Structure formats: structure tokens, C-alpha cells
């Protein structure tokens, strides 16, 4: 479904003496329809940079991204923008803290001009373990686990084909981690959505993923496969 070809990202710094930092170099990966692929690496290895490139939040310095065999172009628009969504490590960054949860949940519907009903919003909340009473709450009144589930609900509202999961449970307690992982597995079974799970936790990757790419200092150095039978 998605492949990258020699995907690279270089950052430049300095006013007089320009210095280049290679965040990613010649990354080639593939993600199949309905597949869960891991991306493992230590802090600073380039994991989030790669996710932001695939999500269209950053433009590559070199290389190409193909979605269903078609080369993608920046900026993402229309169906492509809906088809590839990202769930971030810090859910609070996805919301305006002055808004109610309902206003935040409805934002992607407004942006993409998607019709909605109250029953549809209740059903969406139910998929992530939230209730109608949460809709009127200010986002500051929600726990970290509730915020991450609310962020996941906004992503699910777009019915994406691929969700990029950037350390989605690392900031949560063990109970909230288990809840989010369970929601993700159930949603994938129902909708056939593909995941790219970015993590420095091999246990989480082995639990969820079919296979995993190893990223070291911006370079893919290997691939592991897991048997869940």
C-alpha cells in the first residue's frame, strides 16, 4: 500500500558556516494493507522525522513516497490527506485547550466537510471507551489516557487506510496503555487499517507488530519478523 524509495531528510543550520545534519538517509520501507509494521530506534534515531515525512508534515530532501503505486506530492490534499493519519506521543498537542471535547472531535468533520450526526459521534466515542458526558468537558478536565483516546477518535473519524502511531502509549500509565492497545487491535480487525508503530519499546512492538524495521542514526539497519500463532 505504501512504499518509500531512498527517502532522506537533511537539516541545515548556521548563518555563515552552513552545517548539515542527516536525520534520515536512503530509507526504503513498505507497509501492506491491514499490516502492523514496527519502527524501532533509540531517541534521536530519526523515527519521528520519518513518520512526519510519511504523514506529509515534512517534505523530504530527497527520495519518494508511493501510496497505492502513485507518487505522492506535497502538500497532501483531499483523499490522501484523510487516508494517512498520525497519532502523536503527546495527545495534548492535538487539541486547543480552550475548546470542549465535542468541538475538538467535530473539527476534522468541519475541515473535510464530512456530514455527521449526534448518533455517529456517540458511536465514535464508544469505540474508544468515552461517553456522551465527556463531550461537554473542557480538555483540561480529561486525564492523559482520556485525551489519547479522544485523539484516537479524531483520527478514526477520517476512516484512514494508514495510521502512524508515534509512541502512542509511552506517556500513559499501564492501565491506559492496555486500553489504547486493545482499542487499536479491535479497530484494525474491524476496518483493516494498516499501522506504522513507532516505539523504543520492543515489548510493545512484538505484541502488536507483524514485523519491525530497525532504525539507527537515520539509517535502516535491519528487519525483524514475528510469529503470533
CSV table of C-alpha atoms in Angstrom, one decimal:
chain,number,residue,atom,x,y,z
A,1,UNK,CA,0.0,0.0,0.0
A,2,UNK,CA,2.8,2.4,0.9
A,3,UNK,CA,6.5,2.3,0.0
A,4,UNK,CA,9.3,4.8,0.3
A,5,UNK,CA,12.3,4.9,-2.1
A,6,UNK,CA,15.6,6.4,-0.8
A,7,UNK,CA,13.7,8.7,1.5
A,8,UNK,CA,16.1,11.2,3.0
A,9,UNK,CA,15.9,14.3,5.2
A,10,UNK,CA,18.8,16.8,5.8
A,11,UNK,CA,18.6,19.8,8.1
A,12,UNK,CA,20.9,22.8,7.6
A,13,UNK,CA,22.0,25.2,10.4
A,14,UNK,CA,24.3,28.2,10.8
A,15,UNK,CA,24.2,31.6,9.2
A,16,UNK,CA,27.8,31.9,7.9
A,17,UNK,CA,29.2,28.4,8.1
A,18,UNK,CA,26.3,26.1,6.9
A,19,UNK,CA,26.3,22.7,8.6
A,20,UNK,CA,24.2,19.8,7.5
A,21,UNK,CA,22.6,17.1,9.8
A,22,UNK,CA,21.4,14.0,8.1
A,23,UNK,CA,18.3,12.9,10.0
A,24,UNK,CA,17.4,10.2,7.5
A,25,UNK,CA,19.4,8.6,4.7
A,26,UNK,CA,18.0,6.4,1.9
A,27,UNK,CA,15.2,4.8,3.8
A,28,UNK,CA,13.3,2.1,1.9
A,29,UNK,CA,10.3,0.6,3.6
A,30,UNK,CA,6.9,-0.9,2.7
A,31,UNK,CA,3.6,-1.2,4.5
A,32,UNK,CA,0.9,-3.6,3.2
A,33,UNK,CA,-2.9,-3.1,3.5
A,34,UNK,CA,-4.0,-4.1,7.0
A,35,UNK,CA,-0.5,-4.8,8.2
A,36,UNK,CA,1.1,-3.6,11.5
A,37,UNK,CA,4.7,-2.6,11.0
A,38,UNK,CA,7.0,-1.5,13.8
A,39,UNK,CA,9.8,1.1,13.6
A,40,UNK,CA,12.2,0.6,16.5
A,41,UNK,CA,15.0,3.0,17.4
A,42,UNK,CA,16.6,4.9,20.3
A,43,UNK,CA,15.8,8.6,20.9
A,44,UNK,CA,17.3,10.7,18.1
A,45,UNK,CA,17.4,7.9,15.6
A,46,UNK,CA,15.0,9.7,13.2
A,47,UNK,CA,11.8,7.8,13.9
A,48,UNK,CA,9.5,10.8,14.3
A,49,UNK,CA,11.1,12.5,11.3
A,50,UNK,CA,10.3,9.5,9.2
A,51,UNK,CA,6.7,9.5,10.4
A,52,UNK,CA,6.3,13.2,9.7
A,53,UNK,CA,7.6,12.7,6.2
A,54,UNK,CA,5.1,9.9,5.5
A,55,UNK,CA,2.3,11.9,7.1
A,56,UNK,CA,3.1,14.9,4.8
A,57,UNK,CA,4.1,17.2,7.7
A,58,UNK,CA,7.6,17.5,6.4
A,59,UNK,CA,9.0,17.5,2.8
A,60,UNK,CA,11.9,15.1,2.1
A,61,UNK,CA,15.2,16.4,1.0
A,62,UNK,CA,15.5,13.5,-1.4
A,63,UNK,CA,13.6,10.4,-2.3
A,64,UNK,CA,10.0,9.4,-3.0
A,65,UNK,CA,6.8,8.1,-1.3
A,66,UNK,CA,4.3,6.0,-3.1
A,67,UNK,CA,0.8,5.3,-2.0
A,68,UNK,CA,-1.1,2.6,-3.9
A,69,UNK,CA,1.6,2.8,-6.6
A,70,UNK,CA,1.2,6.6,-7.1
A,71,UNK,CA,3.9,9.0,-6.2
A,72,UNK,CA,2.6,11.4,-3.5
A,73,UNK,CA,3.2,15.1,-3.8
A,74,UNK,CA,3.3,17.9,-1.2
A,75,UNK,CA,1.1,19.2,0.3
A,76,UNK,CA,-1.3,16.3,0.9
A,77,UNK,CA,-4.8,17.1,-0.2
A,78,UNK,CA,-8.2,15.5,-0.4
A,79,UNK,CA,-8.5,11.8,-0.1
A,80,UNK,CA,-4.8,11.3,0.5
A,81,UNK,CA,-4.9,13.7,3.5
A,82,UNK,CA,-7.6,11.7,5.0
A,83,UNK,CA,-6.1,8.3,4.2
A,84,UNK,CA,-2.8,8.8,6.1
A,85,UNK,CA,-3.3,10.0,9.7
A,86,UNK,CA,-0.9,10.3,12.7
A,87,UNK,CA,-1.5,9.8,16.4
A,88,UNK,CA,1.2,11.7,18.4
A,89,UNK,CA,3.0,10.8,21.6
A,90,UNK,CA,1.7,13.9,23.4
A,91,UNK,CA,-2.1,14.0,22.9
A,92,UNK,CA,-2.5,17.5,24.4
A,93,UNK,CA,-0.7,18.9,21.3
A,94,UNK,CA,-3.6,17.7,19.1
A,95,UNK,CA,-6.2,19.9,20.9
A,96,UNK,CA,-7.0,23.5,21.6
A,97,UNK,CA,-7.1,23.6,25.4
A,98,UNK,CA,-9.9,26.2,25.4
A,99,UNK,CA,-12.3,24.0,23.4
A,100,UNK,CA,-14.7,21.4,24.7
A,101,UNK,CA,-14.1,17.8,23.7
A,102,UNK,CA,-17.1,18.0,21.3
A,103,UNK,CA,-15.8,21.0,19.4
A,104,UNK,CA,-12.4,19.2,19.1
A,105,UNK,CA,-14.0,15.9,17.9
A,106,UNK,CA,-16.0,17.8,15.3
A,107,UNK,CA,-13.0,19.8,13.9
A,108,UNK,CA,-11.9,17.2,11.3
A,109,UNK,CA,-15.5,16.8,10.1
A,110,UNK,CA,-15.6,20.6,9.5
A,111,UNK,CA,-12.2,20.7,7.8
A,112,UNK,CA,-13.0,17.9,5.4
A,113,UNK,CA,-16.7,18.9,5.0
A,114,UNK,CA,-17.9,15.5,6.2
A,115,UNK,CA,-21.5,15.2,7.3
A,116,UNK,CA,-22.1,13.9,10.8
A,117,UNK,CA,-24.9,13.1,13.3
A,118,UNK,CA,-25.1,13.0,17.1
A,119,UNK,CA,-25.5,9.3,17.0
A,120,UNK,CA,-22.4,9.0,14.9
A,121,UNK,CA,-20.4,11.0,17.4
A,122,UNK,CA,-21.6,8.9,20.3
A,123,UNK,CA,-20.7,5.7,18.4
A,124,UNK,CA,-17.2,7.1,17.7
A,125,UNK,CA,-16.7,7.9,21.4
A,126,UNK,CA,-17.9,4.4,22.3
A,127,UNK,CA,-15.2,2.8,20.1
A,128,UNK,CA,-12.5,4.4,22.3
A,129,UNK,CA,-14.3,4.0,25.7
A,130,UNK,CA,-15.5,7.5,26.1
A,131,UNK,CA,-19.1,8.6,26.8
A,132,UNK,CA,-21.5,11.4,25.8
A,133,UNK,CA,-20.9,13.1,29.2
A,134,UNK,CA,-17.3,13.7,28.1
A,135,UNK,CA,-18.4,15.9,25.2
A,136,UNK,CA,-19.2,19.0,27.3
A,137,UNK,CA,-15.9,18.8,29.3
A,138,UNK,CA,-13.0,21.2,28.9
A,139,UNK,CA,-10.0,19.3,27.7
A,140,UNK,CA,-8.1,20.3,30.8
A,141,UNK,CA,-10.5,18.1,32.8
A,142,UNK,CA,-9.6,15.0,30.9
A,143,UNK,CA,-6.8,12.6,32.0
A,144,UNK,CA,-3.9,11.7,29.8
A,145,UNK,CA,-5.5,8.4,28.9
A,146,UNK,CA,-8.8,10.0,28.0
A,147,UNK,CA,-7.0,12.6,25.9
A,148,UNK,CA,-5.2,10.0,23.9
A,149,UNK,CA,-8.4,8.1,23.3
A,150,UNK,CA,-10.1,11.3,22.2
A,151,UNK,CA,-7.2,12.0,19.8
A,152,UNK,CA,-7.6,8.4,18.5
A,153,UNK,CA,-11.3,9.1,18.0
A,154,UNK,CA,-10.5,12.1,15.8
A,155,UNK,CA,-8.1,10.0,13.8
A,156,UNK,CA,-10.7,7.2,13.4
A,157,UNK,CA,-13.3,9.8,12.2
A,158,UNK,CA,-11.3,10.1,9.0
A,159,UNK,CA,-11.5,6.4,8.3
A,160,UNK,CA,-7.8,6.3,7.3
A,161,UNK,CA,-6.1,3.4,5.5
A,162,UNK,CA,-2.9,4.0,7.4
A,163,UNK,CA,-2.4,5.3,10.9
A,164,UNK,CA,1.1,6.4,12.1
A,165,UNK,CA,1.4,5.7,15.8
A,166,UNK,CA,4.3,7.8,17.3
A,167,UNK,CA,5.0,6.3,20.8
A,168,UNK,CA,1.2,6.3,21.4
A,169,UNK,CA,1.4,4.8,24.9
A,170,UNK,CA,4.7,6.0,26.3
A,171,UNK,CA,3.2,8.8,28.3
A,172,UNK,CA,0.4,6.7,29.8
A,173,UNK,CA,0.0,4.5,32.9
A,174,UNK,CA,-0.1,0.8,32.4
A,175,UNK,CA,-3.9,0.6,32.5
A,176,UNK,CA,-4.3,3.3,29.9
A,177,UNK,CA,-1.6,1.7,27.8
A,178,UNK,CA,-3.5,-1.6,27.8
A,179,UNK,CA,-6.8,0.2,26.9
A,180,UNK,CA,-5.3,2.1,23.9
A,181,UNK,CA,-3.6,-1.0,22.6
A,182,UNK,CA,-6.8,-3.0,22.9
A,183,UNK,CA,-8.7,-0.3,21.0
A,184,UNK,CA,-6.1,-0.3,18.2
A,185,UNK,CA,-6.2,-4.1,17.8
A,186,UNK,CA,-10.0,-4.2,17.7
A,187,UNK,CA,-10.3,-1.3,15.3
A,188,UNK,CA,-7.8,-2.9,12.9
A,189,UNK,CA,-9.7,-6.2,13.0
A,190,UNK,CA,-12.9,-4.3,12.1
A,191,UNK,CA,-11.6,-1.9,9.4
A,192,UNK,CA,-8.4,-3.5,8.0
A,193,UNK,CA,-6.4,-0.3,8.8
A,194,UNK,CA,-2.6,-0.5,8.5
A,195,UNK,CA,-0.4,0.8,11.3
A,196,UNK,CA,3.2,2.0,11.5
A,197,UNK,CA,4.0,1.7,15.2
A,198,UNK,CA,7.0,3.9,16.2
A,199,UNK,CA,8.5,2.9,19.6
A,200,UNK,CA,11.6,2.4,21.6
A,201,UNK,CA,9.8,-0.4,23.5
A,202,UNK,CA,10.5,-3.8,21.9
A,203,UNK,CA,7.8,-5.5,24.1
A,204,UNK,CA,5.0,-3.3,22.7
A,205,UNK,CA,6.3,-3.8,19.1
A,206,UNK,CA,6.5,-7.6,19.5
A,207,UNK,CA,3.0,-7.6,20.9
A,208,UNK,CA,1.3,-5.7,18.1
A,209,UNK,CA,3.5,-5.9,15.0
A,210,UNK,CA,3.9,-8.4,12.2
A,211,UNK,CA,7.4,-7.2,11.5
A,212,UNK,CA,9.7,-4.4,12.5
A,213,UNK,CA,12.3,-2.1,10.9
A,214,UNK,CA,15.4,-1.1,13.0
A,215,UNK,CA,16.5,2.5,12.6
A,216,UNK,CA,19.9,3.7,13.8
A,217,UNK,CA,21.1,7.2,13.3
A,218,UNK,CA,18.7,7.8,10.3
A,219,UNK,CA,19.6,4.5,8.5
A,220,UNK,CA,17.5,1.3,8.4
A,221,UNK,CA,19.9,-1.4,9.6
A,222,UNK,CA,17.6,-4.5,9.7
A,223,UNK,CA,14.2,-6.0,9.8
A,224,UNK,CA,12.6,-8.5,12.3
A,225,UNK,CA,9.6,-10.7,11.8
A,226,UNK,CA,7.3,-12.0,14.5
A,227,UNK,CA,5.1,-15.1,14.6
A,228,UNK,CA,1.9,-14.6,16.6
A,229,UNK,CA,0.5,-18.1,16.1
